[in-house]
XYZ file of C-alpha atoms in Angstrom:
776
model
C 2.373 -18.030 -30.395
C -0.327 -19.814 -28.439
C 2.015 -22.632 -27.356
C 4.396 -20.032 -25.972
C 1.547 -18.252 -24.173
C 0.257 -21.373 -22.429
C 3.763 -22.589 -21.625
C 4.319 -19.287 -19.815
C 1.029 -19.729 -17.934
C 2.081 -23.212 -16.821
C 5.415 -21.801 -15.674
C 3.553 -19.260 -13.514
C 1.891 -22.117 -11.634
C 5.022 -24.289 -11.273
C 7.767 -21.735 -10.665
C 7.261 -21.526 -6.930
C 5.981 -25.022 -6.281
C 9.079 -25.934 -4.186
C 8.091 -23.220 -1.686
C 4.950 -25.168 -0.840
C 7.032 -27.961 0.709
C 9.402 -25.633 2.564
C 9.790 -25.712 6.323
C 6.413 -25.736 8.083
C 5.313 -22.540 9.818
C 1.971 -21.499 11.186
C 0.009 -18.688 9.616
C -2.209 -15.930 10.921
C -4.596 -14.535 8.308
C -7.796 -12.520 8.117
C -9.284 -9.194 7.082
C -9.082 -5.641 8.413
C -12.272 -3.547 8.428
C -13.706 -0.271 9.687
C -15.656 -1.049 12.847
C -18.361 1.523 12.071
C -19.103 0.649 8.431
C -17.639 -2.784 7.782
C -15.618 -1.389 4.842
C -12.443 -3.362 4.211
C -9.283 -1.288 4.578
C -6.759 -1.456 1.735
C -3.085 -1.157 2.626
C -3.419 -1.513 6.411
C -0.129 -2.558 8.020
C -0.169 -5.856 9.937
C 2.866 -7.193 11.778
C 3.998 -9.339 14.676
C 5.806 -7.043 17.069
C 8.371 -9.634 18.163
C 9.636 -10.270 14.624
C 12.365 -7.913 13.505
C 11.594 -8.399 9.844
C 8.343 -9.052 8.089
C 4.897 -7.677 8.211
C 2.212 -7.401 5.582
C -0.159 -4.931 3.987
C -3.782 -5.853 3.370
C -4.615 -6.414 -0.281
C -7.352 -4.793 -2.379
C -9.978 -6.731 -0.390
C -8.565 -6.176 3.087
C -6.987 -9.661 3.318
C -3.591 -10.352 4.922
C -1.420 -13.350 5.747
C 1.618 -13.677 8.040
C 3.727 -16.705 8.963
C 5.808 -17.360 12.076
C 7.169 -20.240 14.136
C 5.381 -21.528 17.239
C 5.231 -18.927 19.992
C 3.410 -16.072 21.680
C 3.251 -12.844 19.712
C 1.676 -9.392 19.749
C -0.316 -8.568 16.624
C -0.091 -4.863 15.686
C -2.426 -3.362 13.068
C -2.129 0.262 11.937
C -3.892 2.367 9.313
C -3.764 6.092 8.626
C -6.422 7.927 10.659
C -7.359 4.894 12.782
C -6.446 3.823 16.272
C -3.750 1.147 16.378
C -4.897 -2.298 17.494
C -2.629 -4.605 19.502
C -3.703 -8.031 20.669
C -1.882 -11.145 21.900
C -1.730 -14.131 19.561
C -0.745 -17.678 20.518
C 0.554 -19.343 17.388
C 0.515 -23.118 17.732
C -1.755 -23.663 14.720
C -3.078 -21.667 11.784
C -5.163 -18.774 13.123
C -7.821 -16.680 11.390
C -8.746 -13.282 12.850
C -10.891 -10.376 11.698
C -9.609 -7.007 12.856
C -11.951 -4.046 13.389
C -10.294 -0.627 13.554
C -11.851 2.446 15.127
C -11.455 5.845 13.549
C -12.250 7.590 10.307
C -10.662 9.306 7.401
C -11.379 12.931 8.242
C -8.505 15.377 8.442
C -9.238 15.958 12.118
C -8.833 12.291 12.908
C -5.653 12.137 10.860
C -4.132 15.098 12.654
C -4.857 13.873 16.179
C -3.759 10.293 15.583
C -0.643 9.459 17.537
C -0.059 6.333 15.468
C 1.898 6.198 12.258
C 1.969 3.346 9.746
C 5.266 1.810 8.767
C 7.596 3.787 6.533
C 6.119 2.702 3.174
C 7.632 5.627 1.290
C 11.125 4.390 2.181
C 10.713 0.603 2.403
C 8.368 -0.197 -0.470
C 10.336 -1.119 -3.628
C 7.525 0.267 -5.789
C 8.441 3.547 -7.469
C 6.170 6.242 -8.855
C 3.079 5.159 -6.918
C 0.705 7.406 -4.972
C -2.311 6.376 -2.921
C -4.863 9.063 -2.197
C -6.703 9.743 1.022
C -10.296 10.608 0.088
C -10.474 13.218 2.853
C -7.679 15.177 1.180
C -9.306 14.853 -2.246
C -12.562 16.211 -0.823
C -10.767 19.321 0.434
C -8.837 20.219 -2.726
C -10.637 23.142 -4.438
C -11.637 22.505 -8.066
C -13.811 24.177 -10.671
C -17.531 24.480 -9.865
C -16.894 22.968 -6.422
C -17.220 19.348 -7.623
C -14.619 17.205 -5.848
C -12.678 15.353 -8.486
C -10.197 12.470 -8.354
C -8.653 13.166 -11.757
C -8.261 16.889 -11.079
C -6.328 16.020 -7.893
C -4.080 13.586 -9.765
C -3.086 16.454 -12.065
C -1.475 18.205 -9.076
C 1.255 15.560 -8.713
C 4.770 15.809 -10.199
C 5.095 13.968 -13.492
C 1.360 14.406 -14.193
C 0.239 17.296 -16.388
C -3.226 18.572 -17.191
C -4.262 18.746 -20.845
C -5.899 22.133 -20.252
C -8.407 24.237 -18.337
C -11.544 22.427 -17.309
C -10.175 19.150 -18.661
C -9.846 15.803 -16.904
C -7.359 14.499 -19.472
C -3.764 14.232 -18.295
C -0.285 13.273 -19.446
C 2.066 11.134 -17.359
C 5.832 11.290 -17.876
C 5.530 12.284 -21.516
C 2.872 9.778 -22.504
C -0.260 10.710 -24.417
C -3.647 11.047 -22.752
C -4.726 7.689 -24.246
C -1.747 5.930 -22.646
C -3.299 5.994 -19.169
C -5.186 2.903 -18.004
C -8.173 4.116 -15.968
C -9.946 1.361 -14.024
C -13.151 1.534 -12.008
C -13.578 -1.692 -10.033
C -11.300 -3.321 -12.649
C -13.417 -2.146 -15.618
C -11.714 0.068 -18.217
C -13.176 3.572 -18.563
C -12.323 4.839 -22.052
C -13.548 8.429 -21.787
C -13.399 9.520 -18.154
C -14.924 12.962 -18.664
C -18.242 14.810 -18.621
C -19.127 17.967 -20.553
C -16.024 17.783 -22.783
C -13.725 17.435 -19.791
C -15.070 19.921 -17.255
C -15.909 17.042 -14.875
C -14.591 13.520 -14.531
C -16.897 10.518 -14.484
C -15.923 9.696 -10.900
C -18.249 10.851 -8.144
C -16.039 11.138 -5.053
C -18.914 10.139 -2.763
C -18.795 6.623 -4.233
C -15.004 6.190 -4.206
C -13.136 4.186 -1.586
C -9.541 4.078 -2.794
C -7.429 5.624 -5.575
C -3.942 4.496 -6.583
C -1.787 6.058 -9.299
C 1.145 4.149 -10.832
C 3.352 6.251 -13.094
C 6.448 4.082 -13.156
C 7.515 0.541 -12.279
C 3.965 -0.805 -12.673
C 3.276 -4.202 -11.061
C 2.930 -7.029 -13.578
C -0.833 -7.450 -12.998
C -1.453 -4.199 -14.894
C -1.129 -3.961 -18.653
C -2.527 -2.534 -21.834
C -1.255 1.054 -21.530
C 2.179 2.649 -21.817
C 2.316 5.430 -19.228
C 0.250 4.981 -16.081
C -2.502 3.180 -14.207
C -5.245 4.887 -12.202
C -6.884 2.133 -10.161
C -10.143 3.339 -8.564
C -12.250 1.198 -6.271
C -15.810 1.973 -5.217
C -17.108 1.760 -1.682
C -18.611 -1.600 -0.717
C -21.373 -0.058 1.382
C -22.104 0.110 5.100
C -23.038 -3.324 6.469
C -23.941 -1.961 9.935
C -26.621 0.671 9.354
C -28.405 2.683 6.656
C -26.985 6.118 5.849
C -27.761 8.869 3.336
C -25.170 11.357 2.091
C -25.436 14.068 -0.515
C -24.785 17.578 -1.651
C -26.500 20.453 -3.441
C -24.303 22.724 -5.552
C -24.649 25.507 -8.095
C -24.035 23.150 -11.012
C -24.847 19.657 -9.783
C -26.383 17.740 -6.927
C -25.662 14.249 -5.697
C -26.992 11.671 -3.256
C -25.666 8.366 -1.948
C -27.557 5.658 -0.041
C -25.848 2.689 1.580
C -26.713 0.041 4.110
C -26.782 -3.648 4.986
C -28.440 -6.309 2.842
C -27.945 -8.659 5.775
C -26.211 -7.065 8.726
C -22.514 -7.989 8.941
C -22.845 -10.265 5.889
C -23.687 -8.073 2.929
C -24.193 -4.446 1.967
C -25.025 -2.125 -0.918
C -24.091 1.347 -2.104
C -26.055 3.441 -4.615
C -24.956 6.917 -5.695
C -26.412 9.360 -8.246
C -25.138 12.718 -9.518
C -26.758 15.046 -12.044
C -26.254 18.548 -13.372
C -29.306 20.727 -13.932
C -28.314 23.653 -16.141
C -30.965 22.427 -18.583
C -33.702 23.010 -16.003
C -32.820 26.722 -15.833
C -32.690 26.974 -19.630
C -36.392 26.091 -19.746
C -37.094 29.413 -18.009
C -35.483 31.386 -20.835
C -37.780 33.664 -22.906
C -35.862 32.597 -26.025
C -37.483 29.556 -27.685
C -34.154 28.230 -29.007
C -32.560 28.393 -25.575
C -35.609 26.732 -23.995
C -35.098 23.786 -26.333
C -31.436 23.332 -25.446
C -30.168 20.283 -23.583
C -26.942 20.361 -21.604
C -26.551 17.969 -18.715
C -24.904 14.775 -17.553
C -25.659 12.146 -14.971
C -23.758 9.254 -13.484
C -24.856 6.321 -11.347
C -22.569 4.161 -9.197
C -23.954 0.985 -7.678
C -22.343 -1.847 -5.749
C -23.413 -4.804 -3.642
C -21.514 -7.538 -1.850
C -22.439 -10.644 0.116
C -20.314 -12.996 2.240
C -21.429 -16.447 1.144
C -19.293 -18.069 3.842
C -15.914 -17.614 5.523
C -14.089 -18.347 2.266
C -16.252 -16.777 -0.431
C -17.476 -13.221 -1.013
C -19.455 -12.095 -4.052
C -19.305 -8.528 -5.425
C -21.394 -6.879 -8.126
C -20.692 -3.286 -9.161
C -21.630 -1.035 -12.041
C -21.268 2.455 -13.434
C -23.696 4.160 -15.821
C -23.033 7.672 -17.098
C -24.273 9.808 -19.956
C -23.841 13.311 -21.375
C -26.523 15.027 -23.412
C -25.875 18.204 -25.398
C -27.990 19.748 -28.134
C -30.485 22.246 -29.479
C -34.047 21.149 -30.196
C -34.762 20.692 -33.927
C -31.114 21.520 -34.774
C -28.582 19.028 -33.461
C -27.982 16.665 -30.591
C -25.150 14.583 -29.246
C -24.866 12.142 -26.382
C -22.108 9.893 -25.144
C -21.499 7.721 -22.136
C -19.821 4.828 -20.367
C -21.335 1.699 -18.918
C -19.341 -0.795 -16.878
C -20.224 -3.886 -14.860
C -17.992 -6.089 -12.719
C -18.942 -9.411 -11.128
C -16.283 -10.712 -8.751
C -15.822 -13.701 -6.510
C -13.173 -13.675 -3.775
C -12.157 -17.159 -2.722
C -9.767 -18.029 0.125
C -8.331 -21.479 -0.522
C -6.413 -21.446 2.744
C -4.479 -19.051 4.939
C -1.866 -18.511 2.192
C -3.710 -18.607 -1.133
C -6.233 -15.967 -2.235
C -8.106 -15.803 -5.561
C -10.140 -13.056 -7.185
C -12.188 -14.019 -10.252
C -13.710 -11.178 -12.277
C -16.132 -10.970 -15.192
C -15.993 -7.432 -16.576
C -17.984 -5.493 -19.164
C -17.021 -2.054 -20.524
C -18.886 0.007 -23.103
C -18.263 3.508 -24.431
C -20.421 4.974 -27.185
C -21.354 8.286 -28.728
C -24.144 9.513 -30.994
C -24.166 12.729 -33.051
C -27.418 13.772 -34.733
C -28.564 16.567 -37.047
C -32.285 17.356 -37.233
C -32.096 19.869 -40.078
C -34.831 19.159 -42.684
C -32.317 19.113 -45.547
C -29.447 17.562 -43.664
C -30.790 15.035 -41.172
C -28.349 12.294 -40.185
C -27.116 10.232 -37.261
C -23.517 9.127 -36.548
C -22.886 6.363 -33.996
C -19.658 4.851 -32.691
C -18.702 2.544 -29.817
C -15.991 0.476 -28.192
C -16.992 -2.596 -26.155
C -14.975 -5.069 -24.065
C -15.725 -8.404 -22.404
C -13.062 -9.434 -19.926
C -12.325 -12.492 -17.755
C -9.622 -12.259 -15.076
C -8.133 -14.716 -12.582
C -5.805 -13.093 -10.033
C -4.027 -15.221 -7.417
C -2.033 -14.111 -4.381
C 0.147 -16.707 -2.705
C 1.653 -15.601 0.618
C 4.668 -17.914 0.553
C 6.247 -16.526 3.722
C 6.939 -13.183 5.345
C 9.611 -12.452 2.729
C 7.775 -13.462 -0.432
C 4.308 -12.733 -1.768
C 3.642 -14.201 -5.176
C 1.020 -12.744 -7.516
C 0.067 -14.484 -10.749
C -2.901 -14.647 -13.059
C -4.460 -14.606 -16.512
C -6.633 -12.150 -18.408
C -8.737 -12.665 -21.548
C -10.307 -9.605 -23.239
C -12.408 -9.418 -26.394
C -12.485 -5.940 -27.993
C -15.059 -4.607 -30.446
C -14.518 -1.188 -32.023
C -17.208 0.304 -34.256
C -15.587 3.505 -35.555
C -18.716 5.031 -37.040
C -21.976 4.485 -38.898
C -23.701 7.339 -40.731
C -27.481 6.953 -41.157
C -29.345 9.391 -43.384
C -32.935 10.575 -42.986
C -35.043 12.526 -45.469
C -33.285 14.591 -48.125
C -29.865 14.912 -46.522
C -27.066 15.811 -48.942
C -24.642 13.195 -47.587
C -24.631 9.441 -48.145
C -25.332 6.618 -45.732
C -22.044 5.093 -44.661
C -21.107 2.130 -42.497
C -17.531 1.687 -41.332
C -16.535 -1.895 -40.611
C -16.198 -2.902 -36.997
C -12.892 -4.334 -35.870
C -12.473 -7.205 -33.425
C -9.501 -8.131 -31.281
C -8.546 -10.706 -28.675
C -6.048 -9.635 -26.023
C -4.748 -12.365 -23.704
C -2.165 -11.982 -20.976
C -0.529 -13.932 -18.191
C 1.699 -12.579 -15.461
C 3.752 -13.563 -12.456
C 5.255 -11.222 -9.855
C 7.114 -11.627 -6.577
C 7.310 -9.091 -3.754
C 10.578 -10.219 -2.139
C 12.055 -8.808 1.071
C 15.537 -10.179 0.442
C 17.251 -8.701 3.529
C 16.557 -6.092 6.171
C 17.774 -3.481 3.697
C 17.078 -4.861 0.229
C 13.590 -5.325 -1.265
C 12.530 -6.364 -4.770
C 9.306 -6.347 -6.753
C 9.945 -8.202 -9.976
C 7.874 -10.044 -12.511
C 6.977 -10.730 -16.108
C 3.835 -10.119 -18.115
C 3.223 -11.821 -21.463
C 0.685 -10.201 -23.783
C -0.746 -11.847 -26.896
C -2.906 -9.746 -29.216
C -4.832 -10.995 -32.260
C -6.783 -9.025 -34.835
C -9.880 -11.083 -35.704
C -12.369 -11.264 -38.553
C -14.909 -10.737 -39.930
C -13.981 -7.901 -42.237
C -12.047 -6.721 -45.230
C -8.469 -6.013 -44.253
C -6.285 -3.742 -46.387
C -2.506 -3.583 -46.233
C -0.741 -0.295 -47.023
C 2.855 0.313 -48.096
C 5.259 2.916 -46.709
C 3.622 5.569 -48.884
C 0.148 4.613 -47.582
C -0.930 3.157 -50.896
C -3.106 0.022 -50.712
C -1.107 -3.006 -51.891
C -3.492 -5.837 -50.963
C -6.940 -6.533 -49.575
C -8.412 -9.754 -48.155
C -11.710 -10.868 -46.653
C -11.778 -12.727 -43.339
C -14.594 -14.693 -41.756
C -15.855 -14.372 -38.188
C -13.262 -15.469 -35.645
C -10.510 -15.911 -38.241
C -7.071 -14.693 -37.107
C -5.709 -11.829 -39.208
C -2.565 -10.727 -37.370
C -0.919 -11.893 -34.139
C 1.524 -10.139 -31.808
C 3.310 -11.577 -28.785
C 5.167 -9.241 -26.410
C 6.998 -10.015 -23.146
C 6.916 -7.210 -20.585
C 9.571 -7.523 -17.847
C 9.084 -5.437 -14.696
C 11.507 -4.917 -11.806
C 11.715 -2.415 -8.945
C 14.067 -2.447 -5.974
C 14.793 -0.424 -2.874
C 17.926 -0.301 -0.770
C 17.340 1.115 2.726
C 20.172 3.412 3.762
C 18.803 3.928 7.265
C 15.412 4.128 9.006
C 14.632 7.416 7.290
C 15.957 7.046 3.735
C 16.445 4.725 0.788
C 17.377 4.652 -2.881
C 15.217 2.935 -5.474
C 15.556 1.877 -9.087
C 13.137 0.397 -11.586
C 12.791 -0.785 -15.152
C 9.558 -1.775 -16.848
C 8.243 -2.458 -20.336
C 4.611 -1.910 -21.330
C 2.725 -2.547 -24.553
C -0.511 -1.029 -25.864
C -2.904 -2.350 -28.510
C -5.763 0.196 -28.280
C -4.826 3.615 -29.659
C -6.592 6.982 -29.679
C -6.647 9.377 -32.632
C -7.651 12.932 -31.840
C -7.055 16.389 -33.274
C -7.546 18.022 -29.865
C -5.989 17.911 -26.412
C -9.457 18.168 -24.897
C -11.563 15.070 -24.288
C -14.064 14.759 -27.095
C -16.863 12.255 -27.631
C -15.746 11.934 -31.268
C -12.233 10.752 -30.380
C -11.486 7.740 -32.584
C -10.179 4.468 -31.154
C -8.299 1.966 -33.312
C -6.540 -1.299 -32.467
C -3.278 -2.909 -33.506
C -3.555 -4.468 -36.964
C -1.538 -5.653 -39.928
C -0.527 -1.979 -40.400
C -0.458 -0.711 -36.824
C 2.040 -2.372 -34.483
C 1.572 -2.465 -30.692
C 3.003 0.578 -28.951
C 5.980 -0.211 -26.718
C 7.413 1.849 -23.862
C 10.578 1.084 -21.896
C 11.090 3.184 -18.780
C 14.034 3.302 -16.376
C 13.950 5.336 -13.160
C 16.202 6.088 -10.201
C 15.138 7.842 -7.007
C 15.989 8.947 -3.488
C 13.303 8.752 -0.773
C 13.368 10.151 2.744
C 10.935 10.476 5.645
C 11.344 12.566 8.769
C 9.578 13.609 11.967
C 8.052 10.179 12.684
C 7.010 9.825 9.009
C 5.141 13.129 9.113
C 7.140 14.416 6.133
C 7.809 12.515 2.932
C 10.403 13.628 0.404
C 11.314 12.016 -2.883
C 13.157 12.873 -6.043
C 13.125 10.684 -9.148
C 14.757 10.833 -12.554
C 13.390 8.817 -15.464
C 13.985 8.097 -19.120
C 11.328 6.599 -21.372
C 11.802 5.127 -24.866
C 8.631 4.944 -26.990
C 8.296 2.725 -30.070
C 5.564 2.320 -32.703
C 3.878 5.605 -31.900
C 0.843 6.498 -33.999
C -0.046 9.979 -35.277
C -2.078 11.414 -38.132
C -0.857 13.111 -41.273
C -1.213 16.828 -41.756
C -4.759 17.394 -43.039
C -5.859 13.845 -42.217
C -9.569 12.932 -42.322
C -10.225 10.680 -39.317
C -13.970 10.569 -38.746
C -16.122 8.093 -40.741
C -13.153 7.090 -42.895
C -13.046 3.401 -43.871
C -9.380 3.778 -44.842
C -8.322 5.677 -41.725
C -5.132 3.599 -41.470
C -3.990 5.237 -44.713
C -4.064 8.592 -42.886
C -1.572 7.571 -40.203
C 2.153 7.890 -39.667
C 4.340 5.848 -37.364
C 7.388 6.802 -35.374
C 9.056 6.867 -32.000
C 9.423 9.133 -29.023
C 11.488 9.852 -25.959
C 10.701 11.438 -22.612
C 12.980 12.209 -19.707
C 12.792 14.317 -16.607
C 13.311 15.067 -12.937
C 10.528 15.028 -10.320
C 10.701 16.468 -6.792
C 7.960 15.866 -4.229
C 7.585 17.043 -0.622
C 4.505 16.074 1.378
C 3.342 16.767 4.918
C 0.961 13.954 5.864
C -0.272 14.834 9.347
C -1.127 17.754 11.568
C -3.564 20.650 11.383
C -1.702 21.824 8.278
C -0.840 19.329 5.541
C -0.368 19.192 1.795
C 2.390 18.882 -0.776
C 4.665 20.658 -3.242
C 5.705 19.088 -6.535
C 8.062 20.162 -9.298
C 8.781 18.545 -12.667
C 11.553 19.372 -15.130
C 10.999 17.349 -18.296
C 11.295 17.013 -22.049
C 9.079 15.007 -24.433
C 9.836 14.620 -28.141
C 8.491 12.626 -31.088
C 10.075 11.568 -34.371
C 8.086 10.666 -37.505
C 9.646 10.357 -40.959
C 6.644 12.131 -42.537
C 6.625 15.080 -40.111
C 9.207 17.867 -39.729
C 11.553 16.184 -42.245
C 12.062 13.249 -39.909
C 13.572 15.360 -37.106
C 12.641 15.175 -33.419
C 10.043 17.764 -32.446
C 8.320 18.728 -29.199
C 5.241 16.646 -28.456
C 2.004 18.444 -27.658
C 2.371 17.332 -24.028
C 5.938 18.656 -23.749
C 6.002 21.033 -20.797
C 9.481 21.903 -19.527
C 8.576 23.280 -16.077
C 5.579 22.265 -13.991
C 4.954 23.337 -10.379
C 2.045 22.488 -8.083
C 1.373 23.271 -4.434
C -1.525 22.101 -2.256
C -2.223 23.264 1.291
C -5.006 22.171 3.650
C -5.386 23.779 7.086
C -7.706 22.703 9.895
C -8.714 25.983 11.576
C -10.494 25.420 14.837
C -13.145 22.761 15.221
C -15.327 23.647 12.249
C -13.303 25.299 9.475
C -11.017 23.653 6.929
C -9.184 26.027 4.566
C -7.433 24.915 1.380
C -5.620 26.268 -1.620
C -3.809 25.073 -4.734
C -1.350 26.860 -6.990
C -0.141 25.602 -10.364
C 2.346 26.951 -12.882
C 3.509 25.371 -16.114
C 5.314 26.123 -19.335
C 2.847 26.645 -22.171
C 1.936 23.702 -24.404
C 3.799 23.177 -27.658
C 1.713 24.458 -30.593
C 2.088 25.239 -34.288
C 1.771 28.902 -35.313
C 1.666 30.110 -38.919
C 4.881 31.698 -40.152
C 3.423 33.215 -43.290
C 0.365 33.433 -45.529
C -0.756 34.021 -49.074
C -4.005 35.407 -50.455
C -5.549 34.075 -53.672
C -8.918 35.256 -54.900
C -9.592 36.952 -51.588
C -9.035 33.706 -49.638
C -6.224 33.578 -47.098
C -4.147 30.439 -46.629
C -1.701 30.325 -43.741
C 1.674 28.616 -44.014
C 2.578 26.302 -41.131
C 6.232 25.156 -41.026
C 7.511 22.719 -38.404
C 4.941 21.105 -36.107
C 4.865 22.258 -32.457
C 7.724 24.702 -32.927
C 6.003 27.407 -30.834
C 4.591 27.764 -27.319
C 1.433 29.019 -25.692
C 2.038 31.539 -22.883
C 2.818 30.031 -19.455
C -0.117 28.750 -17.445
C -0.745 29.668 -13.808
C -3.729 29.559 -11.459
C -4.628 29.900 -7.777
C -7.694 28.137 -6.348
C -9.076 28.691 -2.838
C -11.559 26.682 -0.797
C -13.158 26.589 2.649
C -15.412 24.052 4.366
C -17.577 24.932 7.368
C -18.725 21.937 9.374
C -22.215 22.155 10.832
C -22.868 21.865 14.534
C -22.660 18.227 15.633
C -25.859 16.205 15.926
C -26.321 12.603 16.910
C -27.726 11.405 13.575
C -27.266 14.346 11.214
C -24.148 16.036 9.923
C -23.888 18.922 7.464
C -21.280 21.245 5.989
C -20.906 24.113 3.547
C -18.091 24.140 0.980
C -17.063 27.415 -0.642
C -14.598 27.751 -3.488
C -12.958 30.248 -5.808
C -11.449 28.845 -8.976
C -8.757 31.060 -10.575
C -8.736 33.491 -7.663
C -6.542 36.151 -9.324
C -8.494 35.988 -12.610
C -5.629 34.785 -14.811
C -6.726 34.638 -18.473
C -4.992 31.411 -19.409
C -5.158 30.671 -23.141
C -7.326 27.737 -24.166
C -6.877 28.239 -27.908
C -5.024 30.701 -30.120
C -6.307 31.249 -33.666
C -5.026 33.479 -36.453
C -7.007 35.692 -38.826
C -6.596 38.726 -41.026
C -6.693 42.085 -39.327
C -10.089 43.547 -40.350
C -8.515 46.998 -40.786
C -5.513 45.740 -42.767
C -5.870 42.288 -44.413
C -2.143 42.182 -45.141
C -1.527 41.945 -41.415
C -2.357 38.943 -39.202
C -3.727 39.063 -35.691
C -3.732 36.330 -33.066
C -7.024 35.753 -31.245
C -6.663 34.157 -27.850
C -9.599 32.393 -26.202
C -9.796 31.751 -22.465
C -12.401 29.562 -20.807
C -12.542 30.920 -17.275
C -11.932 33.965 -15.179
C -12.895 33.831 -11.517
C -15.436 31.061 -10.878
C -17.058 31.012 -7.401
C -18.887 27.960 -6.088
C -20.852 26.863 -3.045
C -22.121 23.412 -2.084
C -24.232 22.221 0.823
C -23.334 18.703 2.021
C -25.286 16.463 4.360
C -25.147 13.004 5.948
C -27.712 11.222 8.088
């Protein structure tokens, strides 16, 4: 296995070596930044006006590279919401330039801009990708008025919410654990606060958000369904600024400024809820002792060592605390840290080296005198990445790299205190090594035909120490062996081909097609659709094979009115192998033999997505519709027949509208409608000794009622001041007070025990919110 892995890595380095000795051309390279803050701009369009074909987009660090023969050219740089820059360039040698764009990302600036970037929606071969403008995210109304990246993602076609007040989501039929969520390249395992009512991402600290739901580039791996790549702000390297907000539920503040002007900067952001502070005013002693809050901290710093090297250090620290004094307590949280070095070898070769740490843990405690215990669990990663970009010419950009990740999963330790009636228990930790190498080429073959193709090779190894048990098809233990630290237990090697292409029909429209394979070695076991701190993570083993997803997609894309309107429709089919689920009645928590509680099968998902977006003007927004089907098949469930997955939702509609009214008001609204989730209702019952037992036939054979909701929002900008800016944001969540079901339970009718009644629980009616925002 390892010889194959390193042979592939060597091939990545040698495959395009002949291009290095191709015909000599001169290169113009550099970075594109915001003139006011020094923030690098991701995805800015850079081209030489005199060339009919070619052009480049800045990478994740604002870097670009273009090649051309000797001559005089006009460099044109455009970015949404910024004034276009044009400047003459004499190309008789390699040239390095740094471009500073004037503008901003507010909706007002977007609507008045007369410049439009190139037609990415039509030309880009990448399918199923969406990049978010933070100004739009900040104007989408959400619950409690907290602007939320993950809540906005749920409003796109092909992406479905897991429920009210929940940041979990399903993408094209995949489970909620099949989404790779990255914050400055670090994996975030549980991206929710307060059981899913908030996400861990404070919008004040976010610079860029990209969602890939199909045709993922080869540099991403480890999950089957999607990638959410979130990058934090670098910080203002021109001047010190303070930004914040005070809301009904939470308050936040962000400070940023130069470390050394024009050379380095920092950003520090804090958010905290304060419901617990009001509980202390309660006359009830139990309520006064309650804890219910979360906080998160985002921090980042960067420094330009010289013209070729830039160092970045970023981190996230978040925690939830929930409990009653002298009764119980639980806390959970994420910690991430990323140390990166950008190195420019020359005008064509760019390297990003990253050292990454991710940690997710939870603690559950009981303080009862006769039942005092503490349960702890964690998942921890150490990751080294090397990502190269080689700008071969204006038609080819080569990306290649390697990734080494060490996983540690501690599923649960139970510590007992005093006279508790349960036993101390320690579940063995599991260790894994996940290595990958990839190569990808963005190839503009002709004026009409573009390709993005590549290959990722993933090698996963289960490592000792530990006692490893092997189970047969009936989940009976057939062997057990002890392994020492670092000893290899089980190895898997999986190639993951990726290809996307676009054929441009005319200046306004194109057709695209894609195929990609993904594998996954970290799996989530949960009895709930809601995010829970007690969700159990397991890794591929001698019993659990890596999950595999193959997805094919075909789409039609069209822009109109000078790229003001974007339209797309895509169809997809996804084959899922080695899917993991739990048996009926399975015991997952603190179970040393949890793998004996699992079943394995396959799945399929297919659907149609339609998306219409208005990008510019005083009124903008989008409408999305999804028609889809998602089914699973397990030999041990439903007699081996296909059945609807929990995330199966046949119809899903979302609409978002944002209107700039006058100079100071911005009005917004969202509407969502979806078929109810697949659930299992009892079809009968029997009573023995006064105890009622319900009979559940086929899994997920029933449906919750349809879900619908209207949210409204309004932002009032304060009167302009030279150094101070303020605004008020008002919101109404669930404006027409729809009682959407969160759970449905069944119980005997108290007046007639022979009859059964369904009890429906809803989380929210109308929820108003108000937030005061400020910047100085």
